Coordinates of C-alpha atoms in Angstrom, one line a residue:
M1 CA 39.0 6.5 -25.0
A2 CA 36.4 7.9 -22.7
G3 CA 33.3 9.2 -24.5
K4 CA 32.1 12.8 -24.7
N5 CA 30.0 12.7 -21.6
R6 CA 32.4 10.6 -19.6
K7 CA 35.4 11.2 -17.4
G8 CA 37.5 8.8 -15.5
T9 CA 40.3 6.4 -16.0
R10 CA 41.1 3.9 -18.7
N11 CA 43.1 0.9 -17.6
L12 CA 45.3 -1.5 -19.6
N13 CA 43.6 -4.0 -21.9
G14 CA 41.7 -6.6 -19.9
M15 CA 41.7 -4.6 -16.7
G16 CA 38.5 -2.7 -17.3
N17 CA 37.5 0.9 -17.7
L18 CA 36.1 3.2 -15.0
Y19 CA 34.3 6.4 -15.9
F20 CA 31.6 8.9 -14.9
N21 CA 28.6 8.9 -17.2
K22 CA 27.2 12.5 -17.1
A23 CA 24.0 11.5 -19.0
A24 CA 23.1 8.9 -16.4
Q25 CA 24.8 10.7 -13.5
R26 CA 26.6 7.6 -12.3
W27 CA 29.9 5.9 -12.2
E28 CA 30.4 2.9 -14.5
Y29 CA 33.0 0.2 -14.7
K30 CA 33.2 -2.2 -17.7
I31 CA 35.4 -5.2 -18.1
M32 CA 35.6 -8.0 -20.7
V33 CA 35.0 -11.5 -19.3
H34 CA 34.7 -14.6 -21.5
G35 CA 34.5 -12.4 -24.5
R36 CA 31.6 -10.4 -23.1
V37 CA 31.4 -6.9 -21.5
R38 CA 30.3 -6.8 -17.9
M39 CA 29.4 -3.6 -16.1
A40 CA 29.2 -2.4 -12.5
T41 CA 27.4 0.9 -11.8
G42 CA 26.8 3.2 -8.8
K43 CA 26.2 6.7 -7.7
T44 CA 29.7 7.0 -6.2
H45 CA 33.2 5.9 -7.1
K46 CA 33.4 3.9 -3.8
I47 CA 30.2 1.9 -4.6
V48 CA 31.4 0.9 -8.0
N49 CA 34.8 -0.1 -6.7
A50 CA 33.0 -2.4 -4.2
R51 CA 30.8 -3.9 -6.9
K52 CA 33.4 -4.4 -9.6
K53 CA 35.2 -7.0 -7.5
G54 CA 32.4 -9.5 -8.2
L55 CA 32.2 -9.1 -12.0
I56 CA 34.4 -12.1 -12.8
D57 CA 32.5 -14.3 -10.3
V58 CA 29.5 -15.0 -12.6
P59 CA 30.1 -18.4 -14.4
E60 CA 29.8 -18.3 -18.2
N61 CA 27.1 -21.0 -18.3
K62 CA 24.8 -19.0 -16.0
E63 CA 24.8 -16.0 -18.3
K64 CA 22.5 -17.6 -20.8
I65 CA 19.2 -17.6 -18.8
N66 CA 16.6 -14.9 -19.9
L67 CA 14.8 -12.5 -17.7
Y68 CA 11.4 -14.2 -18.0
D69 CA 12.8 -17.6 -17.3
W70 CA 14.6 -16.3 -14.2
I71 CA 11.5 -14.6 -12.7
E72 CA 9.3 -17.6 -13.3
L73 CA 12.0 -19.8 -11.8
W74 CA 12.2 -17.5 -8.8
L75 CA 8.4 -17.5 -8.3
N76 CA 8.2 -21.3 -8.4
T77 CA 11.4 -22.0 -6.3
Y78 CA 11.6 -19.2 -3.8
V79 CA 8.1 -17.8 -3.5
K80 CA 5.5 -20.5 -4.1
P81 CA 6.9 -23.1 -1.6
L82 CA 8.0 -20.6 1.0
K83 CA 5.5 -17.8 1.1
K84 CA 1.7 -17.5 1.6
A85 CA -0.4 -18.5 -1.3
S86 CA -1.8 -15.0 -1.5
T87 CA 1.7 -13.5 -1.7
Y88 CA 2.6 -15.8 -4.5
K89 CA -0.6 -14.9 -6.4
Q90 CA 0.1 -11.2 -5.9
Y91 CA 3.7 -11.4 -7.2
E92 CA 2.7 -13.6 -10.1
D93 CA -0.1 -11.2 -11.1
T94 CA 2.3 -8.3 -10.9
Y95 CA 4.8 -10.1 -13.1
K96 CA 2.2 -11.1 -15.7
C97 CA 0.3 -7.8 -15.8
Y98 CA 3.0 -5.2 -15.3
I99 CA 6.5 -6.7 -16.0
R100 CA 6.1 -8.9 -19.0
P101 CA 4.2 -6.2 -21.0
Y102 CA 6.7 -3.5 -20.3
I103 CA 10.1 -5.2 -20.8
K104 CA 11.4 -7.6 -23.5
N105 CA 12.6 -11.1 -22.7
V106 CA 16.3 -10.2 -22.7
P107 CA 19.2 -12.1 -21.3
L108 CA 19.2 -11.7 -17.5
R109 CA 22.8 -10.6 -17.5
T110 CA 22.1 -7.6 -19.8
V111 CA 19.3 -6.1 -17.6
N112 CA 20.5 -2.8 -16.2
T113 CA 19.1 0.1 -14.1
T114 CA 18.1 2.1 -17.2
D115 CA 16.0 -0.8 -18.5
I116 CA 14.1 -1.0 -15.2
Q117 CA 13.7 2.8 -14.9
K118 CA 12.2 2.9 -18.4
I119 CA 9.5 0.4 -17.3
I120 CA 8.6 2.7 -14.4
S121 CA 8.5 5.7 -16.8
R122 CA 6.2 4.0 -19.2
M123 CA 3.9 2.9 -16.4
N124 CA 3.8 6.5 -15.2
E125 CA 3.0 7.8 -18.7
K126 CA 0.0 5.4 -18.8
G127 CA -1.3 6.8 -15.5
L128 CA -0.7 3.8 -13.3
S129 CA -0.7 4.4 -9.5
A130 CA 2.4 4.9 -7.4
Y131 CA 1.4 1.7 -5.5
T132 CA 1.5 -0.4 -8.7
M133 CA 4.9 1.0 -9.6
K134 CA 6.2 0.3 -6.2
Q135 CA 4.9 -3.2 -6.4
V136 CA 6.7 -3.8 -9.7
R137 CA 9.9 -2.4 -8.2
K138 CA 9.4 -4.7 -5.2
V139 CA 8.9 -7.9 -7.2
L140 CA 11.9 -7.1 -9.5
N141 CA 14.1 -6.2 -6.6
L142 CA 13.4 -9.5 -4.8
A143 CA 13.8 -11.6 -7.9
L144 CA 17.0 -9.9 -9.0
A145 CA 18.5 -9.8 -5.5
R146 CA 18.1 -13.6 -5.5
A147 CA 19.8 -13.7 -8.9
V148 CA 22.8 -11.9 -7.4
K149 CA 22.9 -14.4 -4.5
D150 CA 22.8 -17.3 -6.9
K151 CA 25.5 -15.7 -9.0
Y152 CA 23.4 -15.1 -12.1
L153 CA 24.0 -11.4 -11.8
V154 CA 26.9 -9.3 -10.4
Q155 CA 24.7 -6.6 -9.0
N156 CA 21.0 -5.8 -8.5
P157 CA 20.0 -3.1 -11.1
V158 CA 16.8 -2.3 -9.1
T159 CA 18.5 -0.8 -6.0
E160 CA 18.6 2.7 -7.5
I161 CA 15.2 2.8 -9.2
E162 CA 13.1 5.9 -8.4
I163 CA 9.3 6.1 -8.3
P164 CA 7.6 9.3 -9.5
A165 CA 6.1 11.5 -6.9
I166 CA 2.3 11.1 -7.4
Q167 CA -0.2 12.8 -5.2
Q168 CA -2.0 10.2 -3.1
K169 CA -5.8 10.1 -3.3
A170 CA -7.7 10.9 -0.1
K171 CA -8.9 7.8 1.8
K172 CA -12.6 7.3 1.5
V173 CA -14.5 8.0 4.7
L174 CA -18.3 7.7 4.9
K175 CA -20.3 10.6 6.1
P176 CA -23.0 10.0 8.7
E177 CA -25.7 10.4 6.1
E178 CA -23.9 7.9 3.9
I179 CA -23.7 5.4 6.7
Q180 CA -27.4 5.7 7.4
K181 CA -28.3 5.3 3.7
M182 CA -26.1 2.2 3.4
F183 CA -27.5 0.4 6.4
T184 CA -31.1 1.4 5.5
Y185 CA -30.4 -0.3 2.2
L186 CA -28.9 -3.4 3.9
E187 CA -31.5 -3.6 6.7
K188 CA -33.2 -6.7 5.4
S189 CA -30.1 -8.3 3.9
R190 CA -27.9 -11.0 5.6
W191 CA -25.0 -8.6 5.0
Y192 CA -26.2 -6.0 7.4
W193 CA -24.5 -7.5 10.5
P194 CA -21.1 -8.5 8.9
I195 CA -20.6 -5.0 7.3
R196 CA -21.7 -3.3 10.5
F197 CA -19.2 -5.5 12.4
M198 CA -16.4 -4.3 10.0
L199 CA -17.3 -0.7 10.7
V200 CA -17.2 -0.9 14.5
T201 CA -14.1 -3.1 14.7
G202 CA -11.9 -1.8 11.8
L203 CA -11.2 -5.4 10.7
R204 CA -9.9 -6.0 7.2
R205 CA -12.0 -8.0 4.8
G206 CA -10.0 -11.2 5.1
E207 CA -9.8 -11.0 8.9
L208 CA -13.6 -10.6 9.1
L209 CA -14.2 -13.6 6.9
A210 CA -11.7 -15.8 8.8
L211 CA -13.0 -14.9 12.2
K212 CA -14.1 -17.9 14.4
W213 CA -16.5 -18.2 17.3
S214 CA -13.6 -19.4 19.4
D215 CA -11.8 -16.0 18.7
I216 CA -14.5 -14.2 20.7
D217 CA -13.8 -13.8 24.4
E218 CA -16.9 -12.3 26.0
V219 CA -15.5 -12.4 29.5
N220 CA -12.4 -10.4 28.8
K221 CA -14.1 -8.4 26.0
V222 CA -11.5 -9.2 23.4
I223 CA -11.4 -10.5 19.8
T224 CA -8.3 -12.5 18.8
V225 CA -7.4 -11.9 15.1
S226 CA -5.1 -14.6 13.9
D227 CA -6.3 -15.6 10.5
N228 CA -7.0 -14.1 7.1
L229 CA -9.2 -15.6 4.3
T230 CA -8.2 -15.1 0.7
N231 CA -9.3 -16.8 -2.6
E232 CA -6.7 -19.5 -1.8
G233 CA -8.2 -20.3 1.6
I234 CA -7.5 -19.4 5.2
G235 CA -4.0 -18.4 6.1
T236 CA -2.1 -16.0 8.5
T237 CA -2.8 -12.3 8.9
K238 CA -1.3 -9.7 6.6
S239 CA 1.5 -9.1 9.2
N240 CA 1.9 -12.8 10.0
K241 CA 1.1 -11.9 13.6
V242 CA -1.8 -12.2 16.0
H243 CA -3.4 -9.0 17.2
Y244 CA -6.3 -8.2 19.6
V245 CA -9.3 -6.1 19.0
P246 CA -11.6 -4.9 21.9
L247 CA -15.0 -6.5 21.9
S248 CA -17.2 -3.5 22.3
N249 CA -20.9 -3.7 23.0
A250 CA -21.5 -2.5 19.4
A251 CA -19.5 -5.4 18.1
E252 CA -21.1 -7.9 20.4
N253 CA -24.6 -6.8 19.3
C254 CA -23.5 -7.5 15.7
L255 CA -22.5 -11.0 16.5
K256 CA -25.8 -11.6 18.3
G257 CA -27.7 -10.2 15.4
F258 CA -25.9 -12.4 12.9
K259 CA -26.5 -15.5 15.0
K260 CA -30.2 -14.8 14.9
Q261 CA -29.9 -14.4 11.2
L262 CA -28.3 -17.9 10.9
E263 CA -31.1 -19.3 13.0
K264 CA -33.8 -17.6 10.9
E265 CA -32.2 -19.1 7.7
G266 CA -31.9 -22.5 9.3
N267 CA -28.2 -22.3 8.3
P268 CA -26.3 -25.6 8.3
A269 CA -23.4 -23.9 10.1
I270 CA -25.5 -23.9 13.3
W271 CA -25.1 -27.7 13.5
I272 CA -22.1 -28.5 11.2
N273 CA -19.3 -25.9 11.2
D274 CA -15.9 -27.7 11.0
L275 CA -14.0 -24.4 10.6
N276 CA -16.1 -22.7 13.4
L277 CA -16.4 -19.6 11.2
I278 CA -18.7 -16.8 12.3
F279 CA -19.6 -15.2 9.0
V280 CA -20.6 -17.9 6.6
G281 CA -22.7 -18.1 3.4
K282 CA -26.3 -19.4 3.3
E283 CA -25.1 -22.9 2.8
G284 CA -22.8 -22.7 5.8
K285 CA -19.6 -22.5 3.8
P286 CA -16.8 -19.8 3.9
I287 CA -17.7 -16.6 2.1
K288 CA -15.4 -15.8 -0.8
P289 CA -13.8 -12.3 -0.7
H290 CA -15.3 -11.4 -4.2
S291 CA -18.8 -12.1 -2.8
L292 CA -18.3 -9.3 -0.2
N293 CA -16.9 -7.1 -3.0
N294 CA -20.0 -7.7 -5.0
V295 CA -22.2 -6.5 -2.1
F296 CA -20.2 -3.2 -2.0
R297 CA -20.7 -2.8 -5.7
R298 CA -24.5 -2.9 -5.1
I299 CA -24.1 -0.4 -2.4
Q300 CA -22.2 1.9 -4.8
N301 CA -25.3 1.7 -7.1
I302 CA -27.4 3.6 -4.6
G303 CA -24.9 6.4 -4.5
V304 CA -22.7 5.5 -1.6
D305 CA -19.0 5.1 -2.6
A306 CA -18.2 2.3 -0.1
S307 CA -15.7 -0.6 -0.2
P308 CA -14.5 -3.2 2.3
H309 CA -11.5 -1.1 3.2
S310 CA -13.5 2.2 3.5
M311 CA -15.1 0.6 6.5
R312 CA -11.6 0.5 8.1
H313 CA -10.9 4.1 7.1
T314 CA -14.2 5.2 8.5
F315 CA -13.5 3.4 11.8
V316 CA -10.2 5.2 12.1
Y317 CA -11.7 8.6 11.3
Y318 CA -14.5 8.3 13.8
S319 CA -12.0 7.1 16.4
K320 CA -10.1 10.4 16.2
N321 CA -9.6 12.1 19.6
K322 CA -11.4 9.2 21.2
L323 CA -8.7 6.5 21.0
S324 CA -5.0 7.2 21.6
L325 CA -2.5 6.5 18.9
S326 CA -1.3 3.4 20.9
E327 CA -4.8 2.1 21.3
L328 CA -5.5 2.7 17.6
K329 CA -2.3 1.0 16.6
D330 CA -3.1 -2.1 18.6
T331 CA -6.7 -2.3 17.4
L332 CA -5.7 -2.1 13.7
G333 CA -2.9 -4.7 14.1
H334 CA 0.0 -2.4 13.1
D335 CA 3.5 -3.3 14.4
E336 CA 4.4 0.3 15.2
S337 CA 2.6 3.6 15.8
T338 CA 4.7 5.0 13.0
S339 CA 2.9 2.6 10.6
T340 CA -0.5 4.0 11.8
L341 CA 0.8 7.5 11.3
D342 CA 2.2 6.8 7.9
I343 CA -1.1 5.4 6.7
Y344 CA -3.6 7.5 8.6
G345 CA -1.7 10.5 9.9
D346 CA -3.6 13.0 7.6
M347 CA -6.9 11.5 8.8
L348 CA -6.0 11.8 12.5
F349 CA -5.3 15.6 12.1
D350 CA -8.0 17.4 14.1
A351 CA -8.7 20.4 11.7
S352 CA -11.6 21.6 13.8
S353 CA -9.6 21.9 17.0
V354 CA -6.7 23.7 15.2
A355 CA -9.2 26.1 13.5
H356 CA -10.5 27.2 17.0
K357 CA -6.9 27.8 18.1
I358 CA -6.2 29.9 15.0
D359 CA -9.4 31.9 15.8
A360 CA -8.1 32.5 19.3
I361 CA -4.8 33.8 17.9
F362 CA -6.5 36.5 15.7
N363 CA -9.4 37.4 18.1
D364 CA -7.4 40.5 19.4
V365 CA -6.1 41.6 16.0
K366 CA -7.8 44.8 14.8
F367 CA -8.2 44.9 11.0
K368 CA -9.6 48.5 10.9
N369 CA -9.6 51.6 13.1
T370 CA -13.1 51.8 14.5
Q371 CA -12.3 55.0 16.6
V372 CA -12.2 57.3 13.5
K373 CA -15.3 59.6 13.6
A374 CA -17.0 61.2 10.6
N375 CA -16.6 64.8 11.9
N376 CA -12.8 64.4 12.0
I377 CA -12.7 64.2 8.2
V378 CA -11.5 67.5 6.6
S379 CA -13.1 68.4 3.3
F380 CA -11.1 70.0 0.4
E381 CA -13.0 73.3 0.9
D382 CA -11.9 73.5 4.5
L383 CA -8.3 72.9 3.5
K384 CA -8.5 75.9 1.1
K385 CA -9.9 78.1 3.8
R386 CA -7.1 77.1 6.2
A387 CA -4.6 77.9 3.5
K388 CA -5.8 81.5 3.3

């Protein structure tokens, strides 16, 4: 019989049971296959009917694999050989740091939506960011979607997972006095020109460190951004696409300044630079991303809350009202203007201009009657005399 919080139909033995679970607010269908209960769920009756057709398609011998085994198999079979090394590392770290500690190594076939939602809830209770929770959902969704295709699962339990609404932190933008303080600190450092170049181009950390001299077109005033440097080496950009950044005089001066720095150091990259990289270490080798991070940690010690990505944020903020949305989109390497708006829309809002417009609206509004004269005020004594 249907439970207390359930309503629906009960079929003949072996044909399954369809009902609405009020507690979970979803339709559920259960059927016995090979002596085990299998279940299809969904927000609507129609979704469950579509999903229940595949319940008997999962072979019995594939039901015995555990969740951890499957995710590790997926990482090594479908991610490591086919994706960028940085993507594999990111997914692997997410699995080890945020999935294994929050869910038991249960049989893959038993993992359901409630189990995954509990992981997200526990992460939220521990104060983890919305980005981290979304990353966990993404990795689990990709892994379990593959399990469905390979017939280890009937349906993907991650499709209906919800992420708590968490207020996003404001993006860090450096004030003029912070910029001045930072570059005064860096003035005699070899990092002065690379960090200044980041600020005037809006390049990401990996794009900066992978930039080659052959990417600089001084005639057409353009920088070709086609590579990205990570701890695993040089690979494609974040979007897997080439984009072009204008070579401003400010950026060109940074390149000339760093070239003089290399000559002053007697840097080996002047004579031997197989990778043709622009920004190299003192020994002429590629700069590791963590080395740049360490420089920004030292900058933070002088009271300037800067990071590699805050250079990009600051570039966007100071470009407000000076570059069009289309120009900014192309410079940042975004596929669509909507991506730029999603990420930086709040930063591109011109509060000063809107404030002036609001002032204009209320300029003619009178908040008190300035025409009232003191001699028009009638005292209580005068009123008594008038009454007589």
